[in-house]
């Protein structure tokens, strides 16, 4: 029905090798058109959760030990990473990871994955409308962009694949507060154009400002969950993740 979440993770367990249990019985939903945040400190399992959803766990010698992942009602945890991109799950990787020696425009074209050539000639223009600085620098090597601009390029590249769900891994990492505000505004605008988001962040203040709903992961388990507004006022969240008293 229409109440069905766009993404539904149920009872997810993940291990790396035989020794490391990275996630235990994790359940997370992203409603249609929602923005959901996952908070947690270093090593809590945030990146592992994104890898399980995007389907790249095995590249890190990880594997699911239990649970299921559904997207738009379909079971996807047995499906390859490429097919997940084509179905609309697109990740913006941590640390930007743009192709430094390619131009801005070549980077954007490389993101047109699962979105056949020529089908949507307006997509580059859409990205340049959202991020005018990328249009101005379209012929420059991506490695010459500032950190904030590289983050914008990584988001723009993901948009080229026409995501229904954007997975964002620490979009604020290493950026100055003013640039973070700008990125948050842009993500809101993209969300307003109809893209759901799952945002992983160590910066809880940023995540709770952007999201409607949030989960706190602690040592591989969901420790706290609720409306972002409620979590902003939650004592444990304030003490542990917002630097409050
Ligand atoms: P960070 O923000 O530091 O990346 P995180 O919350 O994203 O932290 P993960 O990277 O998902 O956490 O790591 C969760 C746990 O799994 C940690 O204990 C980590 O050491 C372990 N882990 C992650 N990747 C691997 C791997 N390839 N092999 C073994 N253990 C791993």
CSV table of C-alpha atoms and ligand atoms in Angstrom, one decimal:
chain,number,residue,atom,x,y,z
A,1,UNK,CA,0.0,0.0,0.0
A,2,UNK,CA,1.0,3.7,0.1
A,3,UNK,CA,2.1,3.4,3.7
A,4,UNK,CA,4.8,1.0,2.7
A,5,UNK,CA,8.3,2.5,3.3
A,6,UNK,CA,10.5,3.1,0.2
A,7,UNK,CA,13.4,1.3,2.0
A,8,UNK,CA,12.9,-1.2,4.8
A,9,UNK,CA,15.8,-2.9,6.6
A,10,UNK,CA,14.7,-5.6,9.0
A,11,UNK,CA,16.8,-7.4,11.6
A,12,UNK,CA,20.0,-6.9,9.7
A,13,UNK,CA,23.2,-8.6,10.8
A,14,UNK,CA,26.6,-8.1,9.2
A,15,UNK,CA,30.0,-9.6,9.9
A,16,UNK,CA,33.4,-9.0,8.6
A,17,UNK,CA,35.4,-12.3,8.5
A,18,UNK,CA,34.7,-14.5,11.5
A,19,UNK,CA,35.6,-12.2,14.3
A,20,UNK,CA,33.9,-8.8,13.7
A,21,UNK,CA,30.1,-8.4,14.2
A,22,UNK,CA,29.5,-5.0,12.7
A,23,UNK,CA,25.7,-4.9,12.9
A,24,UNK,CA,23.3,-6.8,15.0
A,25,UNK,CA,19.5,-7.0,14.5
A,26,UNK,CA,19.3,-3.5,12.9
A,27,UNK,CA,15.9,-2.2,11.6
A,28,UNK,CA,15.7,1.1,9.7
A,29,UNK,CA,12.9,2.5,7.5
A,30,UNK,CA,13.0,5.3,5.0
A,31,UNK,CA,9.5,6.4,4.1
A,32,UNK,CA,8.6,7.6,0.5
A,33,UNK,CA,9.9,11.1,0.3
A,34,UNK,CA,11.5,11.0,3.7
A,35,UNK,CA,14.9,12.1,5.0
A,36,UNK,CA,16.3,9.8,7.6
A,37,UNK,CA,19.5,10.1,9.5
A,38,UNK,CA,21.8,7.5,11.1
A,39,UNK,CA,24.0,8.9,13.9
A,40,UNK,CA,26.8,7.2,15.8
A,41,UNK,CA,30.4,7.5,16.8
A,42,UNK,CA,33.4,6.0,15.0
A,43,UNK,CA,33.0,2.3,14.4
A,44,UNK,CA,29.3,2.2,15.3
A,45,UNK,CA,28.5,0.6,12.0
A,46,UNK,CA,27.1,3.5,9.9
A,47,UNK,CA,29.2,2.8,6.8
A,48,UNK,CA,28.5,-0.9,7.1
A,49,UNK,CA,24.7,-0.2,7.0
A,50,UNK,CA,25.1,1.9,3.8
A,51,UNK,CA,27.3,-0.9,2.2
A,52,UNK,CA,24.6,-3.5,3.0
A,53,UNK,CA,22.0,-1.3,1.4
A,54,UNK,CA,24.0,-0.4,-1.7
A,55,UNK,CA,25.3,-4.0,-2.1
A,56,UNK,CA,29.0,-3.5,-1.8
A,57,UNK,CA,29.7,-5.4,1.4
A,58,UNK,CA,31.6,-8.2,-0.2
A,59,UNK,CA,34.2,-5.7,-1.5
A,60,UNK,CA,35.2,-5.3,2.1
A,61,UNK,CA,35.0,-9.0,3.0
A,62,UNK,CA,31.7,-8.4,4.8
A,63,UNK,CA,28.5,-10.5,4.6
A,64,UNK,CA,25.0,-10.4,5.8
A,65,UNK,CA,24.3,-13.0,8.5
A,66,UNK,CA,20.6,-12.3,8.8
A,67,UNK,CA,17.7,-10.0,8.1
A,68,UNK,CA,16.3,-8.6,4.9
A,69,UNK,CA,16.3,-5.4,2.9
A,70,UNK,CA,13.4,-4.3,0.8
A,71,UNK,CA,13.2,-1.4,-1.7
A,72,UNK,CA,9.9,-0.3,-3.2
A,73,UNK,CA,8.4,-3.5,-1.9
A,74,UNK,CA,11.0,-5.8,-3.5
A,75,UNK,CA,13.6,-7.9,-1.7
A,76,UNK,CA,17.0,-6.6,-2.8
A,77,UNK,CA,19.6,-8.1,-0.5
A,78,UNK,CA,20.3,-10.9,-2.9
A,79,UNK,CA,20.7,-8.5,-5.9
A,80,UNK,CA,24.0,-7.1,-7.2
A,81,UNK,CA,25.1,-3.5,-6.6
A,82,UNK,CA,24.6,-2.5,-10.2
A,83,UNK,CA,21.0,-3.6,-10.3
A,84,UNK,CA,20.4,-1.7,-7.1
A,85,UNK,CA,21.7,1.5,-8.7
A,86,UNK,CA,19.5,0.9,-11.7
A,87,UNK,CA,16.5,0.5,-9.4
A,88,UNK,CA,17.2,3.9,-7.9
A,89,UNK,CA,19.5,3.4,-4.8
A,90,UNK,CA,22.5,5.7,-5.4
A,91,UNK,CA,25.3,6.3,-2.9
A,92,UNK,CA,27.3,9.5,-2.5
A,93,UNK,CA,30.5,8.1,-1.1
A,94,UNK,CA,32.4,9.4,1.9
A,95,UNK,CA,35.4,11.6,1.3
A,96,UNK,CA,34.0,12.7,-2.1
A,97,UNK,CA,36.0,10.2,-4.2
A,98,UNK,CA,35.6,12.2,-7.4
A,99,UNK,CA,37.9,11.3,-10.3
A,100,UNK,CA,40.5,14.0,-9.7
A,101,UNK,CA,42.0,13.9,-13.2
A,102,UNK,CA,38.7,14.0,-15.1
A,103,UNK,CA,36.9,17.3,-15.7
A,104,UNK,CA,33.8,18.2,-13.7
A,105,UNK,CA,31.6,17.4,-16.7
A,106,UNK,CA,33.3,14.0,-17.3
A,107,UNK,CA,32.7,13.2,-13.6
A,108,UNK,CA,29.1,14.0,-14.0
A,109,UNK,CA,28.7,12.0,-17.2
A,110,UNK,CA,30.3,9.0,-15.4
A,111,UNK,CA,27.4,9.1,-12.9
A,112,UNK,CA,24.9,8.6,-15.6
A,113,UNK,CA,24.7,5.0,-14.6
A,114,UNK,CA,21.6,3.1,-15.4
A,115,UNK,CA,20.2,6.2,-17.0
A,116,UNK,CA,20.7,5.5,-20.7
A,117,UNK,CA,22.5,8.0,-22.8
A,118,UNK,CA,20.3,10.5,-24.5
A,119,UNK,CA,17.2,9.6,-22.6
A,120,UNK,CA,17.4,12.7,-20.4
A,121,UNK,CA,19.6,15.3,-22.0
A,122,UNK,CA,18.5,17.8,-19.4
A,123,UNK,CA,20.2,16.1,-16.5
A,124,UNK,CA,23.5,17.9,-16.8
A,125,UNK,CA,21.6,21.2,-16.9
A,126,UNK,CA,19.6,20.2,-13.8
A,127,UNK,CA,22.9,19.7,-11.9
A,128,UNK,CA,24.3,23.0,-13.2
A,129,UNK,CA,21.1,24.7,-12.1
A,130,UNK,CA,21.5,23.3,-8.6
A,131,UNK,CA,25.3,23.9,-8.4
A,132,UNK,CA,26.2,26.9,-10.7
A,133,UNK,CA,29.8,26.6,-9.6
A,134,UNK,CA,30.0,23.2,-11.3
A,135,UNK,CA,28.8,24.7,-14.5
A,136,UNK,CA,31.4,27.5,-14.4
A,137,UNK,CA,34.1,24.9,-13.8
A,138,UNK,CA,32.8,22.2,-16.1
A,139,UNK,CA,36.1,22.0,-18.1
A,140,UNK,CA,38.4,22.0,-15.0
A,141,UNK,CA,39.9,18.9,-13.5
A,142,UNK,CA,37.8,17.9,-10.5
A,143,UNK,CA,41.0,17.6,-8.3
A,144,UNK,CA,41.3,21.4,-8.5
A,145,UNK,CA,37.9,22.0,-6.8
A,146,UNK,CA,37.7,22.9,-3.1
A,147,UNK,CA,36.4,20.3,-0.6
A,148,UNK,CA,32.9,21.8,-0.6
A,149,UNK,CA,32.8,21.9,-4.4
A,150,UNK,CA,34.0,18.3,-4.6
A,151,UNK,CA,31.2,17.3,-2.2
A,152,UNK,CA,28.8,19.1,-4.5
A,153,UNK,CA,30.2,17.3,-7.5
A,154,UNK,CA,29.8,13.9,-5.7
A,155,UNK,CA,26.2,14.8,-5.0
A,156,UNK,CA,25.7,16.0,-8.6
A,157,UNK,CA,27.3,12.8,-10.0
A,158,UNK,CA,24.8,10.7,-7.9
A,159,UNK,CA,21.9,12.8,-9.3
A,160,UNK,CA,22.9,11.9,-12.8
A,161,UNK,CA,21.8,8.3,-12.1
A,162,UNK,CA,18.3,9.6,-11.2
A,163,UNK,CA,18.1,8.3,-7.6
A,164,UNK,CA,14.8,7.6,-5.9
A,165,UNK,CA,16.9,7.1,-2.7
A,166,UNK,CA,20.2,8.9,-2.1
A,167,UNK,CA,22.6,7.3,0.4
A,168,UNK,CA,24.9,10.0,1.8
A,169,UNK,CA,28.0,9.0,3.8
A,170,UNK,CA,29.1,11.9,6.0
A,171,UNK,CA,28.3,14.8,3.6
A,172,UNK,CA,29.6,17.3,6.2
A,173,UNK,CA,33.0,15.6,6.8
A,174,UNK,CA,35.9,18.0,6.7
A,175,UNK,CA,33.9,21.0,5.6
A,176,UNK,CA,33.7,24.5,7.2
A,177,UNK,CA,30.4,25.4,8.9
A,178,UNK,CA,29.4,27.9,6.2
A,179,UNK,CA,29.9,25.3,3.5
A,180,UNK,CA,28.0,22.7,5.5
A,181,UNK,CA,25.0,25.1,5.7
A,182,UNK,CA,25.1,25.4,1.9
A,183,UNK,CA,25.2,21.6,1.4
A,184,UNK,CA,22.3,21.2,3.8
A,185,UNK,CA,20.3,23.8,1.9
A,186,UNK,CA,21.1,22.0,-1.4
A,187,UNK,CA,20.1,18.6,0.0
A,188,UNK,CA,16.8,20.1,1.1
A,189,UNK,CA,16.2,21.5,-2.4
A,190,UNK,CA,17.0,18.1,-4.0
A,191,UNK,CA,14.7,16.4,-1.4
A,192,UNK,CA,12.0,19.0,-2.4
A,193,UNK,CA,12.3,17.8,-6.0
A,194,UNK,CA,11.3,14.3,-4.9
A,195,UNK,CA,14.3,12.3,-3.8
A,196,UNK,CA,14.3,10.4,-0.5
A,197,UNK,CA,17.5,10.3,1.6
A,198,UNK,CA,19.3,8.2,4.1
A,199,UNK,CA,22.1,10.3,5.6
A,200,UNK,CA,24.9,8.9,7.8
A,201,UNK,CA,26.6,11.5,10.0
A,202,UNK,CA,28.9,11.8,12.9
A,203,UNK,CA,27.9,15.4,13.1
A,204,UNK,CA,24.6,14.9,14.9
A,205,UNK,CA,23.6,18.6,14.8
A,206,UNK,CA,23.7,18.6,11.0
A,207,UNK,CA,21.9,15.3,10.7
A,208,UNK,CA,19.1,16.3,13.1
A,209,UNK,CA,18.7,19.6,11.3
A,210,UNK,CA,18.2,17.9,8.0
A,211,UNK,CA,16.3,14.8,8.9
A,212,UNK,CA,12.7,14.1,9.8
A,213,UNK,CA,13.5,10.9,11.7
A,214,UNK,CA,16.8,9.5,13.1
A,215,UNK,CA,18.4,6.4,14.5
A,216,UNK,CA,21.4,6.3,16.7
A,217,UNK,CA,23.7,3.3,16.2
A,218,UNK,CA,25.9,2.2,19.1
A,219,UNK,CA,28.3,-0.7,18.7
A,220,UNK,CA,26.3,-2.2,15.9
A,221,UNK,CA,22.9,-1.8,17.4
A,222,UNK,CA,20.1,0.7,17.2
A,223,UNK,CA,20.2,2.4,20.6
A,224,UNK,CA,17.8,5.3,20.1
A,225,UNK,CA,15.2,6.0,17.5
A,226,UNK,CA,12.7,8.8,16.9
A,227,UNK,CA,11.5,12.0,15.3
A,228,UNK,CA,14.5,14.3,14.7
A,229,UNK,CA,12.9,17.0,16.7
A,230,UNK,CA,12.5,14.7,19.7
A,231,UNK,CA,16.1,13.5,19.5
A,232,UNK,CA,17.4,17.1,19.5
A,233,UNK,CA,15.9,17.4,23.0
A,234,UNK,CA,16.8,13.9,24.2
A,235,UNK,CA,19.2,13.9,27.1
A,236,UNK,CA,21.4,11.0,25.9
A,237,UNK,CA,21.6,12.4,22.4
A,238,UNK,CA,22.5,15.9,23.8
A,239,UNK,CA,25.1,14.5,26.1
A,240,UNK,CA,26.8,11.9,23.8
A,241,UNK,CA,26.3,13.4,20.3
A,242,UNK,CA,25.5,17.1,20.6
A,243,UNK,CA,28.2,18.1,23.1
A,244,UNK,CA,25.5,19.4,25.5
A,245,UNK,CA,25.3,19.0,29.3
B,1,LIG,P1,33.4,5.4,10.8
B,1,LIG,O1,32.6,6.6,10.9
B,1,LIG,O2,34.6,5.4,11.6
B,1,LIG,O3,33.6,4.8,9.4
B,1,LIG,P2,31.2,3.6,11.1
B,1,LIG,O4,30.1,3.9,12.1
B,1,LIG,O5,30.9,3.9,9.7
B,1,LIG,O6,32.5,4.3,11.5
B,1,LIG,P3,31.9,1.0,10.2
B,1,LIG,O7,33.0,1.5,9.3
B,1,LIG,O8,30.6,0.5,9.6
B,1,LIG,O9,31.6,2.1,11.3
B,1,LIG,O10,32.6,-0.2,11.1
B,1,LIG,C1,31.8,-1.0,12.0
B,1,LIG,C2,32.7,-2.0,12.6
B,1,LIG,O11,33.1,-2.9,11.6
B,1,LIG,C3,34.0,-1.5,13.3
B,1,LIG,O12,34.3,-2.2,14.4
B,1,LIG,C4,35.0,-1.7,12.2
B,1,LIG,O13,36.3,-1.8,12.8
B,1,LIG,C5,34.6,-3.0,11.6
B,1,LIG,N1,34.9,-3.0,10.1
B,1,LIG,C6,34.6,-2.2,9.1
B,1,LIG,N2,35.1,-2.6,8.0
B,1,LIG,C7,35.8,-3.7,8.2
B,1,LIG,C8,36.5,-4.6,7.4
B,1,LIG,N3,36.6,-4.5,6.1
B,1,LIG,N4,37.1,-5.7,8.0
B,1,LIG,C9,37.0,-5.9,9.3
B,1,LIG,N5,36.3,-5.1,10.1
B,1,LIG,C10,35.7,-4.0,9.6
